[in-house]
DNA sequence: ATGACTGATGGAATCAGA
C-alpha cells in the first residue's frame, strides 16, 4: 500500500502538477495540504477522472486538507482536530482506507515566534498529542501523514544554526514532536534513511532547491501496529524540479499489509 | 536584519507561507 503526503500550496494552481504526479506515481492514498480553496472550489471532477475519490475540508485563502484514495472513497471518520470547538482552521481530516486509519494534518507554521501564532501552533500540537495518544491506545493501524512544520533534528535542516529561533525549529516545537513520537510512533523516513539528509521542502527564495537548502518537515508516522509493515519510503524530488512546482515535494511510504489489516 | 519567490484575494497591494 503506497501512501503519500503532498503539500500542494494551492490546489487550483497546482492541479496540472498534481494530476501528472498522481498519474505517474499511482499512490493508493494521497494526503494533501494547503488546498487554499473554499470547499466548493475543490476540483473533484478532475480528481475523479484521474481515478481517485476524495474527501476534503476546504477554507478560503488558506489551509485546507484532503485525502484521496485510488478507486475508492475514503471512509471519513473525523474532521477537525478535537480539543478546541472554536478552532475554525481546516487543518485535519481522518479516514479509513483499506483498513488503515489515515490522519491527514497541516500543523500551523507558527511564525513569528514568540507571539500569538506560535502560541496557536503549540496549542494545536498539544491537541494532536492528546488525540494521537487515543489513536495509539486503540491499537489500530494508523498513519499520521502531513506537513508537521517541524524539523525534528539538526540533520533535517540545511543550516540548523540559522533556524534555532524559527517556529519550525525552536526547542518547544522539537520537544513537542519528540513527545509525540515517544508515544510509540515510527518516523518512517528517518527509519528508512538513518543519518541521511533527506528534505521534503525547499524555499522558493534564493535558488534554495538548486542549492539543496532544504528542510524535512513532511512526515509519515506509523502506529505500532504498522511499524513492521514499512517496506520503502522516499521523496519525489523530481516533482519539485518541474515547472510551477509546490515548494514541497511528495513524500511517500510503502506498507506491506497482511489480510487482517 | 532584510529580502528574494509564490498563491489568493480582488482587481492594487497585502497577507501568509516557512
PDB file of C-alpha atoms (C1' of nucleotides) in Angstrom:
ATOM      1  CA  UNK A   1       0.000   0.000   0.000  1.00  0.00           C
ATOM      2  CA  UNK A   2       1.546   3.241  -1.190  1.00  0.00           C
ATOM      3  CA  UNK A   3       0.676   6.231   0.987  1.00  0.00           C
ATOM      4  CA  UNK A   4       1.854   9.752   0.157  1.00  0.00           C
ATOM      5  CA  UNK A   5       1.642  13.221   1.625  1.00  0.00           C
ATOM      6  CA  UNK A   6       1.949  16.322  -0.534  1.00  0.00           C
ATOM      7  CA  UNK A   7       1.604  19.969   0.487  1.00  0.00           C
ATOM      8  CA  UNK A   8       0.404  21.328  -2.857  1.00  0.00           C
ATOM      9  CA  UNK A   9       0.483  25.038  -1.912  1.00  0.00           C
ATOM     10  CA  UNK A  10      -2.768  25.865  -3.688  1.00  0.00           C
ATOM     11  CA  UNK A  11      -4.694  23.070  -5.400  1.00  0.00           C
ATOM     12  CA  UNK A  12      -6.037  25.389  -8.088  1.00  0.00           C
ATOM     13  CA  UNK A  13      -2.598  26.465  -9.253  1.00  0.00           C
ATOM     14  CA  UNK A  14      -1.121  23.040  -8.651  1.00  0.00           C
ATOM     15  CA  UNK A  15      -3.767  20.908 -10.354  1.00  0.00           C
ATOM     16  CA  UNK A  16      -1.760  20.085 -13.522  1.00  0.00           C
ATOM     17  CA  UNK A  17       1.302  19.135 -11.471  1.00  0.00           C
ATOM     18  CA  UNK A  18      -0.822  17.117  -9.057  1.00  0.00           C
ATOM     19  CA  UNK A  19      -2.547  15.187 -11.838  1.00  0.00           C
ATOM     20  CA  UNK A  20       0.765  14.465 -13.557  1.00  0.00           C
ATOM     21  CA  UNK A  21       2.248  13.117 -10.331  1.00  0.00           C
ATOM     22  CA  UNK A  22      -0.856  11.045  -9.492  1.00  0.00           C
ATOM     23  CA  UNK A  23      -0.753   9.515 -12.960  1.00  0.00           C
ATOM     24  CA  UNK A  24       2.900   8.590 -12.653  1.00  0.00           C
ATOM     25  CA  UNK A  25       3.014   7.509  -9.026  1.00  0.00           C
ATOM     26  CA  UNK A  26      -0.444   5.984  -8.664  1.00  0.00           C
ATOM     27  CA  UNK A  27      -0.391   6.119  -4.863  1.00  0.00           C
ATOM     28  CA  UNK A  28      -3.155   4.207  -3.118  1.00  0.00           C
ATOM     29  CA  UNK A  29      -3.647   7.140  -0.761  1.00  0.00           C
ATOM     30  CA  UNK A  30      -2.602  10.777  -1.136  1.00  0.00           C
ATOM     31  CA  UNK A  31      -2.912  13.238   1.729  1.00  0.00           C
ATOM     32  CA  UNK A  32      -2.921  16.843   0.523  1.00  0.00           C
ATOM     33  CA  UNK A  33      -2.370  20.046   2.484  1.00  0.00           C
ATOM     34  CA  UNK A  34      -2.655  23.749   1.776  1.00  0.00           C
ATOM     35  CA  UNK A  35      -5.535  23.476  -0.670  1.00  0.00           C
ATOM     36  CA  UNK A  36      -6.029  27.252  -0.297  1.00  0.00           C
ATOM     37  CA  UNK A  37      -9.505  26.854  -1.733  1.00  0.00           C
ATOM     38  CA  UNK A  38     -13.016  27.011  -0.307  1.00  0.00           C
ATOM     39  CA  UNK A  39     -14.974  23.770  -0.007  1.00  0.00           C
ATOM     40  CA  UNK A  40     -16.898  24.318  -3.275  1.00  0.00           C
ATOM     41  CA  UNK A  41     -13.762  25.029  -5.327  1.00  0.00           C
ATOM     42  CA  UNK A  42     -12.112  21.648  -4.844  1.00  0.00           C
ATOM     43  CA  UNK A  43     -11.505  20.150  -8.325  1.00  0.00           C
ATOM     44  CA  UNK A  44     -13.401  16.952  -7.613  1.00  0.00           C
ATOM     45  CA  UNK A  45     -14.208  16.101 -11.236  1.00  0.00           C
ATOM     46  CA  UNK A  46     -10.576  16.258 -12.358  1.00  0.00           C
ATOM     47  CA  UNK A  47      -9.524  14.142  -9.369  1.00  0.00           C
ATOM     48  CA  UNK A  48     -12.213  11.585 -10.199  1.00  0.00           C
ATOM     49  CA  UNK A  49     -11.140  11.446 -13.837  1.00  0.00           C
ATOM     50  CA  UNK A  50      -7.643  10.626 -12.627  1.00  0.00           C
ATOM     51  CA  UNK A  51      -9.044   7.535 -10.894  1.00  0.00           C
ATOM     52  CA  UNK A  52      -9.308   8.917  -7.363  1.00  0.00           C
ATOM     53  CA  UNK A  53     -12.107   9.672  -4.954  1.00  0.00           C
ATOM     54  CA  UNK A  54     -11.629  12.268  -2.264  1.00  0.00           C
ATOM     55  CA  UNK A  55     -12.826  13.810   0.939  1.00  0.00           C
ATOM     56  CA  UNK A  56     -11.662  17.313   1.765  1.00  0.00           C
ATOM     57  CA  UNK A  57     -12.030  20.174   4.193  1.00  0.00           C
ATOM     58  CA  UNK A  58     -11.562  23.440   2.375  1.00  0.00           C
ATOM     59  CA  UNK A  59     -11.089  27.001   3.547  1.00  0.00           C
ATOM     60  CA  UNK A  60     -10.980  30.286   1.687  1.00  0.00           C
ATOM     61  CA  UNK A  61      -7.435  31.572   1.023  1.00  0.00           C
ATOM     62  CA  UNK A  62      -5.534  29.380   3.475  1.00  0.00           C
ATOM     63  CA  UNK A  63      -5.129  25.900   4.864  1.00  0.00           C
ATOM     64  CA  UNK A  64      -7.349  23.069   3.618  1.00  0.00           C
ATOM     65  CA  UNK A  65      -6.677  19.310   3.657  1.00  0.00           C
ATOM     66  CA  UNK A  66      -7.811  16.339   1.574  1.00  0.00           C
ATOM     67  CA  UNK A  67      -7.495  12.566   1.456  1.00  0.00           C
ATOM     68  CA  UNK A  68      -7.538  10.871  -1.954  1.00  0.00           C
ATOM     69  CA  UNK A  69      -7.855   7.126  -2.468  1.00  0.00           C
ATOM     70  CA  UNK A  70      -7.345   5.295  -5.742  1.00  0.00           C
ATOM     71  CA  UNK A  71     -10.517   3.619  -6.901  1.00  0.00           C
ATOM     72  CA  UNK A  72     -12.443   4.019  -3.665  1.00  0.00           C
ATOM     73  CA  UNK A  73     -13.984   6.646  -1.447  1.00  0.00           C
ATOM     74  CA  UNK A  74     -12.112   7.218   1.819  1.00  0.00           C
ATOM     75  CA  UNK A  75     -14.428   6.480   4.739  1.00  0.00           C
ATOM     76  CA  UNK A  76     -14.342   9.712   6.705  1.00  0.00           C
ATOM     77  CA  UNK A  77     -14.130   9.239  10.474  1.00  0.00           C
ATOM     78  CA  UNK A  78     -13.046  12.690  11.635  1.00  0.00           C
ATOM     79  CA  UNK A  79     -12.918  16.301  10.520  1.00  0.00           C
ATOM     80  CA  UNK A  80     -11.186  18.963  12.588  1.00  0.00           C
ATOM     81  CA  UNK A  81      -8.722  18.145  15.340  1.00  0.00           C
ATOM     82  CA  UNK A  82     -10.555  17.524  18.643  1.00  0.00           C
ATOM     83  CA  UNK A  83      -9.907  19.724  21.645  1.00  0.00           C
ATOM     84  CA  UNK A  84     -10.995  23.219  20.602  1.00  0.00           C
ATOM     85  CA  UNK A  85     -14.502  23.790  19.209  1.00  0.00           C
ATOM     86  CA  UNK A  86     -13.561  27.407  18.447  1.00  0.00           C
ATOM     87  CA  UNK A  87     -10.756  26.434  16.046  1.00  0.00           C
ATOM     88  CA  UNK A  88     -12.019  27.416  12.596  1.00  0.00           C
ATOM     89  CA  UNK A  89      -8.930  26.456  10.598  1.00  0.00           C
ATOM     90  CA  UNK A  90      -9.130  23.481   8.207  1.00  0.00           C
ATOM     91  CA  UNK A  91      -6.073  21.516   9.201  1.00  0.00           C
ATOM     92  CA  UNK A  92      -7.140  17.952  10.000  1.00  0.00           C
ATOM     93  CA  UNK A  93      -9.146  15.182   8.364  1.00  0.00           C
ATOM     94  CA  UNK A  94      -9.252  11.478   9.112  1.00  0.00           C
ATOM     95  CA  UNK A  95     -10.445   8.487   7.098  1.00  0.00           C
ATOM     96  CA  UNK A  96     -10.189   4.721   6.838  1.00  0.00           C
ATOM     97  CA  UNK A  97      -8.818   3.281   3.599  1.00  0.00           C
ATOM     98  CA  UNK A  98      -8.237  -0.439   3.166  1.00  0.00           C
ATOM     99  CA  UNK A  99      -8.439  -0.961   6.907  1.00  0.00           C
ATOM    100  CA  UNK A 100      -5.828   1.688   7.724  1.00  0.00           C
ATOM    101  CA  UNK A 101      -6.724   4.844   9.609  1.00  0.00           C
ATOM    102  CA  UNK A 102      -5.247   7.776   7.716  1.00  0.00           C
ATOM    103  CA  UNK A 103      -4.874  11.101   9.521  1.00  0.00           C
ATOM    104  CA  UNK A 104      -4.035  13.988   7.193  1.00  0.00           C
ATOM    105  CA  UNK A 105      -2.762  17.043   9.043  1.00  0.00           C
ATOM    106  CA  UNK A 106      -1.386  20.506   8.398  1.00  0.00           C
ATOM    107  CA  UNK A 107       0.231  21.731  11.563  1.00  0.00           C
ATOM    108  CA  UNK A 108       0.393  25.527  11.943  1.00  0.00           C
ATOM    109  CA  UNK A 109       3.551  27.309  10.810  1.00  0.00           C
ATOM    110  CA  UNK A 110       3.716  29.413  13.973  1.00  0.00           C
ATOM    111  CA  UNK A 111       5.887  32.315  12.837  1.00  0.00           C
ATOM    112  CA  UNK A 112       6.684  34.829  14.074  1.00  0.00           C
ATOM    113  CA  UNK A 113       7.824  33.352  17.362  1.00  0.00           C
ATOM    114  CA  UNK A 114       7.206  34.226  20.060  1.00  0.00           C
ATOM    115  CA  UNK A 115       3.693  35.540  19.532  1.00  0.00           C
ATOM    116  CA  UNK A 116       0.055  34.506  19.182  1.00  0.00           C
ATOM    117  CA  UNK A 117       0.709  32.414  16.076  1.00  0.00           C
ATOM    118  CA  UNK A 118       3.397  30.470  17.881  1.00  0.00           C
ATOM    119  CA  UNK A 119       1.058  30.001  20.851  1.00  0.00           C
ATOM    120  CA  UNK A 120      -1.583  28.627  18.472  1.00  0.00           C
ATOM    121  CA  UNK A 121       0.964  26.244  16.963  1.00  0.00           C
ATOM    122  CA  UNK A 122       1.971  24.861  20.350  1.00  0.00           C
ATOM    123  CA  UNK A 123      -1.654  24.546  21.471  1.00  0.00           C
ATOM    124  CA  UNK A 124      -2.534  22.739  18.244  1.00  0.00           C
ATOM    125  CA  UNK A 125       0.436  20.435  18.814  1.00  0.00           C
ATOM    126  CA  UNK A 126      -0.775  19.583  22.335  1.00  0.00           C
ATOM    127  CA  UNK A 127      -4.217  18.739  20.942  1.00  0.00           C
ATOM    128  CA  UNK A 128      -2.555  16.500  18.351  1.00  0.00           C
ATOM    129  CA  UNK A 129      -0.518  14.757  21.072  1.00  0.00           C
ATOM    130  CA  UNK A 130      -3.685  14.151  23.085  1.00  0.00           C
ATOM    131  CA  UNK A 131      -5.588  12.787  20.095  1.00  0.00           C
ATOM    132  CA  UNK A 132      -2.639  10.699  18.889  1.00  0.00           C
ATOM    133  CA  UNK A 133      -2.458   9.024  22.295  1.00  0.00           C
ATOM    134  CA  UNK A 134      -6.050   7.873  21.849  1.00  0.00           C
ATOM    135  CA  UNK A 135      -5.217   6.515  18.412  1.00  0.00           C
ATOM    136  CA  UNK A 136      -2.235   4.604  19.793  1.00  0.00           C
ATOM    137  CA  UNK A 137      -4.339   3.205  22.625  1.00  0.00           C
ATOM    138  CA  UNK A 138      -6.922   1.938  20.158  1.00  0.00           C
ATOM    139  CA  UNK A 139      -4.356  -0.495  18.772  1.00  0.00           C
ATOM    140  CA  UNK A 140      -5.480   0.336  15.244  1.00  0.00           C
ATOM    141  CA  UNK A 141      -3.143   0.584  12.263  1.00  0.00           C
ATOM    142  CA  UNK A 142      -2.728   4.356  11.933  1.00  0.00           C
ATOM    143  CA  UNK A 143      -0.687   6.652   9.695  1.00  0.00           C
ATOM    144  CA  UNK A 144      -0.256  10.293  10.745  1.00  0.00           C
ATOM    145  CA  UNK A 145       0.670  11.982   7.483  1.00  0.00           C
ATOM    146  CA  UNK A 146       1.171  15.592   6.597  1.00  0.00           C
ATOM    147  CA  UNK A 147       3.044  18.842   6.857  1.00  0.00           C
ATOM    148  CA  UNK A 148       4.071  18.981  10.527  1.00  0.00           C
ATOM    149  CA  UNK A 149       6.043  22.220  10.117  1.00  0.00           C
ATOM    150  CA  UNK A 150       8.771  20.760  12.335  1.00  0.00           C
ATOM    151  CA  UNK A 151      12.347  19.803  11.583  1.00  0.00           C
ATOM    152  CA  UNK A 152      12.874  17.117  14.231  1.00  0.00           C
ATOM    153  CA  UNK A 153      16.696  17.214  14.442  1.00  0.00           C
ATOM    154  CA  UNK A 154      19.741  19.100  13.173  1.00  0.00           C
ATOM    155  CA  UNK A 155      20.193  16.866  10.154  1.00  0.00           C
ATOM    156  CA  UNK A 156      16.703  17.818   8.977  1.00  0.00           C
ATOM    157  CA  UNK A 157      17.850  21.401   8.269  1.00  0.00           C
ATOM    158  CA  UNK A 158      20.448  22.591   5.783  1.00  0.00           C
ATOM    159  CA  UNK A 159      21.809  25.144   8.271  1.00  0.00           C
ATOM    160  CA  UNK A 160      20.415  24.465  11.748  1.00  0.00           C
ATOM    161  CA  UNK A 161      22.109  27.474  13.350  1.00  0.00           C
ATOM    162  CA  UNK A 162      20.053  29.799  11.153  1.00  0.00           C
ATOM    163  CA  UNK A 163      16.779  28.242  12.253  1.00  0.00           C
ATOM    164  CA  UNK A 164      17.099  28.000  16.032  1.00  0.00           C
ATOM    165  CA  UNK A 165      14.712  30.903  16.642  1.00  0.00           C
ATOM    166  CA  UNK A 166      12.251  29.912  13.919  1.00  0.00           C
ATOM    167  CA  UNK A 167       8.862  28.485  14.902  1.00  0.00           C
ATOM    168  CA  UNK A 168       9.627  25.313  12.919  1.00  0.00           C
ATOM    169  CA  UNK A 169      12.791  24.563  14.869  1.00  0.00           C
ATOM    170  CA  UNK A 170      12.528  26.186  18.281  1.00  0.00           C
ATOM    171  CA  UNK A 171      13.134  23.892  21.252  1.00  0.00           C
ATOM    172  CA  UNK A 172       9.440  23.947  22.233  1.00  0.00           C
ATOM    173  CA  UNK A 173       8.443  22.750  18.759  1.00  0.00           C
ATOM    174  CA  UNK A 174      11.028  19.994  18.589  1.00  0.00           C
ATOM    175  CA  UNK A 175      10.158  18.920  22.114  1.00  0.00           C
ATOM    176  CA  UNK A 176       6.505  18.567  21.149  1.00  0.00           C
ATOM    177  CA  UNK A 177       7.399  16.443  18.128  1.00  0.00           C
ATOM    178  CA  UNK A 178       9.659  14.211  20.207  1.00  0.00           C
ATOM    179  CA  UNK A 179       6.959  13.765  22.855  1.00  0.00           C
ATOM    180  CA  UNK A 180       4.544  12.759  20.103  1.00  0.00           C
ATOM    181  CA  UNK A 181       6.929  10.208  18.589  1.00  0.00           C
ATOM    182  CA  UNK A 182       7.747   8.884  22.075  1.00  0.00           C
ATOM    183  CA  UNK A 183       4.165   7.635  22.367  1.00  0.00           C
ATOM    184  CA  UNK A 184       5.284   4.824  20.079  1.00  0.00           C
ATOM    185  CA  UNK A 185       5.133   6.303  16.588  1.00  0.00           C
ATOM    186  CA  UNK A 186       7.671   5.392  13.907  1.00  0.00           C
ATOM    187  CA  UNK A 187       9.124   8.265  11.856  1.00  0.00           C
ATOM    188  CA  UNK A 188       9.069   6.405   8.532  1.00  0.00           C
ATOM    189  CA  UNK A 189      11.526   8.484   6.524  1.00  0.00           C
ATOM    190  CA  UNK A 190      14.086   8.704   9.312  1.00  0.00           C
ATOM    191  CA  UNK A 191      13.781   4.964   9.966  1.00  0.00           C
ATOM    192  CA  UNK A 192      14.452   4.150   6.320  1.00  0.00           C
ATOM    193  CA  UNK A 193      17.266   6.700   5.959  1.00  0.00           C
ATOM    194  CA  UNK A 194      19.065   6.880   9.314  1.00  0.00           C
ATOM    195  CA  UNK A 195      21.664   9.629   9.414  1.00  0.00           C
ATOM    196  CA  UNK A 196      20.967  10.795   5.860  1.00  0.00           C
ATOM    197  CA  UNK A 197      19.988  14.254   4.761  1.00  0.00           C
ATOM    198  CA  UNK A 198      16.590  13.922   3.178  1.00  0.00           C
ATOM    199  CA  UNK A 199      14.484  17.020   2.624  1.00  0.00           C
ATOM    200  CA  UNK A 200      10.826  17.488   1.695  1.00  0.00           C
ATOM    201  CA  UNK A 201      10.674  21.288   1.325  1.00  0.00           C
ATOM    202  CA  UNK A 202      12.787  23.899  -0.422  1.00  0.00           C
ATOM    203  CA  UNK A 203      12.005  27.602  -0.239  1.00  0.00           C
ATOM    204  CA  UNK A 204      11.140  29.428  -3.452  1.00  0.00           C
ATOM    205  CA  UNK A 205      13.723  32.056  -2.476  1.00  0.00           C
ATOM    206  CA  UNK A 206      17.386  32.252  -3.358  1.00  0.00           C
ATOM    207  CA  UNK A 207      17.503  29.159  -5.541  1.00  0.00           C
ATOM    208  CA  UNK A 208      17.009  27.020  -2.444  1.00  0.00           C
ATOM    209  CA  UNK A 209      16.279  23.876  -4.440  1.00  0.00           C
ATOM    210  CA  UNK A 210      19.306  24.342  -6.668  1.00  0.00           C
ATOM    211  CA  UNK A 211      21.480  24.690  -3.559  1.00  0.00           C
ATOM    212  CA  UNK A 212      19.661  21.850  -1.807  1.00  0.00           C
ATOM    213  CA  UNK A 213      18.909  24.260   1.041  1.00  0.00           C
ATOM    214  CA  UNK A 214      16.007  22.171   2.260  1.00  0.00           C
ATOM    215  CA  UNK A 215      14.014  21.158   5.284  1.00  0.00           C
ATOM    216  CA  UNK A 216      12.443  17.847   6.309  1.00  0.00           C
ATOM    217  CA  UNK A 217       9.043  18.895   7.590  1.00  0.00           C
ATOM    218  CA  UNK A 218       6.603  16.487   5.892  1.00  0.00           C
ATOM    219  CA  UNK A 219       6.309  13.297   7.891  1.00  0.00           C
ATOM    220  CA  UNK A 220       4.554   9.924   7.910  1.00  0.00           C
ATOM    221  CA  UNK A 221       4.292   8.435  11.396  1.00  0.00           C
ATOM    222  CA  UNK A 222       3.247   4.819  11.902  1.00  0.00           C
ATOM    223  CA  UNK A 223       1.423   3.399  14.893  1.00  0.00           C
ATOM    224  CA  UNK A 224       2.956   0.271  16.499  1.00  0.00           C
ATOM    225  CA  UNK A 225       0.506  -1.931  14.605  1.00  0.00           C
ATOM    226  CA  UNK A 226       2.134  -0.799  11.343  1.00  0.00           C
ATOM    227  CA  UNK A 227       5.797  -0.414  12.262  1.00  0.00           C
ATOM    228  CA  UNK A 228       6.665  -3.873  10.974  1.00  0.00           C
ATOM    229  CA  UNK A 229       4.933  -3.231   7.656  1.00  0.00           C
ATOM    230  CA  UNK A 230       7.238  -0.434   6.490  1.00  0.00           C
ATOM    231  CA  UNK A 231       8.953  -1.578   3.293  1.00  0.00           C
ATOM    232  CA  UNK A 232      10.075   1.553   1.493  1.00  0.00           C
ATOM    233  CA  UNK A 233       9.968   5.335   1.644  1.00  0.00           C
ATOM    234  CA  UNK A 234      11.042   8.280  -0.428  1.00  0.00           C
ATOM    235  CA  UNK A 235      10.715  11.855  -1.560  1.00  0.00           C
ATOM    236  CA  UNK A 236       9.812  12.625  -5.174  1.00  0.00           C
ATOM    237  CA  UNK A 237      12.388  15.373  -5.600  1.00  0.00           C
ATOM    238  CA  UNK A 238      11.914  15.449  -9.356  1.00  0.00           C
ATOM    239  CA  UNK A 239       8.429  16.905  -8.838  1.00  0.00           C
ATOM    240  CA  UNK A 240       9.989  19.893  -7.037  1.00  0.00           C
ATOM    241  CA  UNK A 241      12.269  20.476 -10.057  1.00  0.00           C
ATOM    242  CA  UNK A 242       9.419  20.845 -12.566  1.00  0.00           C
ATOM    243  CA  UNK A 243       7.661  23.918 -13.907  1.00  0.00           C
ATOM    244  CA  UNK A 244       5.399  25.750 -11.464  1.00  0.00           C
ATOM    245  CA  UNK A 245       6.138  23.416  -8.554  1.00  0.00           C
ATOM    246  CA  UNK A 246       4.915  23.466  -4.992  1.00  0.00           C
ATOM    247  CA  UNK A 247       7.633  24.345  -2.514  1.00  0.00           C
ATOM    248  CA  UNK A 248       7.086  20.865  -1.017  1.00  0.00           C
ATOM    249  CA  UNK A 249       7.801  17.543  -2.735  1.00  0.00           C
ATOM    250  CA  UNK A 250       5.538  14.477  -2.467  1.00  0.00           C
ATOM    251  CA  UNK A 251       6.735  12.207   0.331  1.00  0.00           C
ATOM    252  CA  UNK A 252       5.672   8.572   0.460  1.00  0.00           C
ATOM    253  CA  UNK A 253       5.893   5.187   2.129  1.00  0.00           C
ATOM    254  CA  UNK A 254       5.099   1.669   1.046  1.00  0.00           C
ATOM    255  CA  UNK A 255       3.493  -0.699   3.542  1.00  0.00           C
ATOM    256  CA  UNK A 256       3.235  -4.479   3.209  1.00  0.00           C
ATOM    257  CA  UNK A 257      -0.112  -5.252   4.778  1.00  0.00           C
ATOM    258  CA  UNK A 258      -1.376  -8.699   5.628  1.00  0.00           C
ATOM    259  CA  UNK A 259      -5.003  -9.572   5.110  1.00  0.00           C
ATOM    260  CA  UNK A 260      -6.104  -8.901   8.678  1.00  0.00           C
ATOM    261  CA  UNK A 261      -5.155  -5.184   8.417  1.00  0.00           C
TER     262      UNK A 261
ATOM    263  C1'  DA B   1      18.463  42.406   9.676  1.00  0.00           C
ATOM    264  C1'  DT B   2      16.459  42.289   5.195  1.00  0.00           C
ATOM    265  C1'  DG B   3      14.662  40.490   1.004  1.00  0.00           C
ATOM    266  C1'  DA B   4      14.304  37.334  -2.583  1.00  0.00           C
ATOM    267  C1'  DC B   5       9.505  33.972  -4.562  1.00  0.00           C
ATOM    268  C1'  DT B   6       4.618  32.224  -4.934  1.00  0.00           C
ATOM    269  C1'  DG B   7      -0.572  31.925  -4.274  1.00  0.00           C
ATOM    270  C1'  DA B   8      -5.058  34.028  -3.007  1.00  0.00           C
ATOM    271  C1'  DT B   9      -7.789  37.917  -2.975  1.00  0.00           C
ATOM    272  C1'  DG B  10      -9.551  41.204  -5.906  1.00  0.00           C
ATOM    273  C1'  DG B  11      -8.687  43.966  -9.428  1.00  0.00           C
ATOM    274  C1'  DA B  12      -3.568  47.116  -6.206  1.00  0.00           C
ATOM    275  C1'  DA B  13      -1.345  45.995  -2.561  1.00  0.00           C
ATOM    276  C1'  DT B  14      -1.236  42.940   1.247  1.00  0.00           C
ATOM    277  C1'  DC B  15      -1.147  38.817   3.874  1.00  0.00           C
ATOM    278  C1'  DA B  16       0.753  34.292   4.605  1.00  0.00           C
ATOM    279  C1'  DG B  17       3.875  30.863   3.848  1.00  0.00           C
ATOM    280  C1'  DA B  18       8.496  28.510   6.144  1.00  0.00           C
TER     281       DA B  18
END
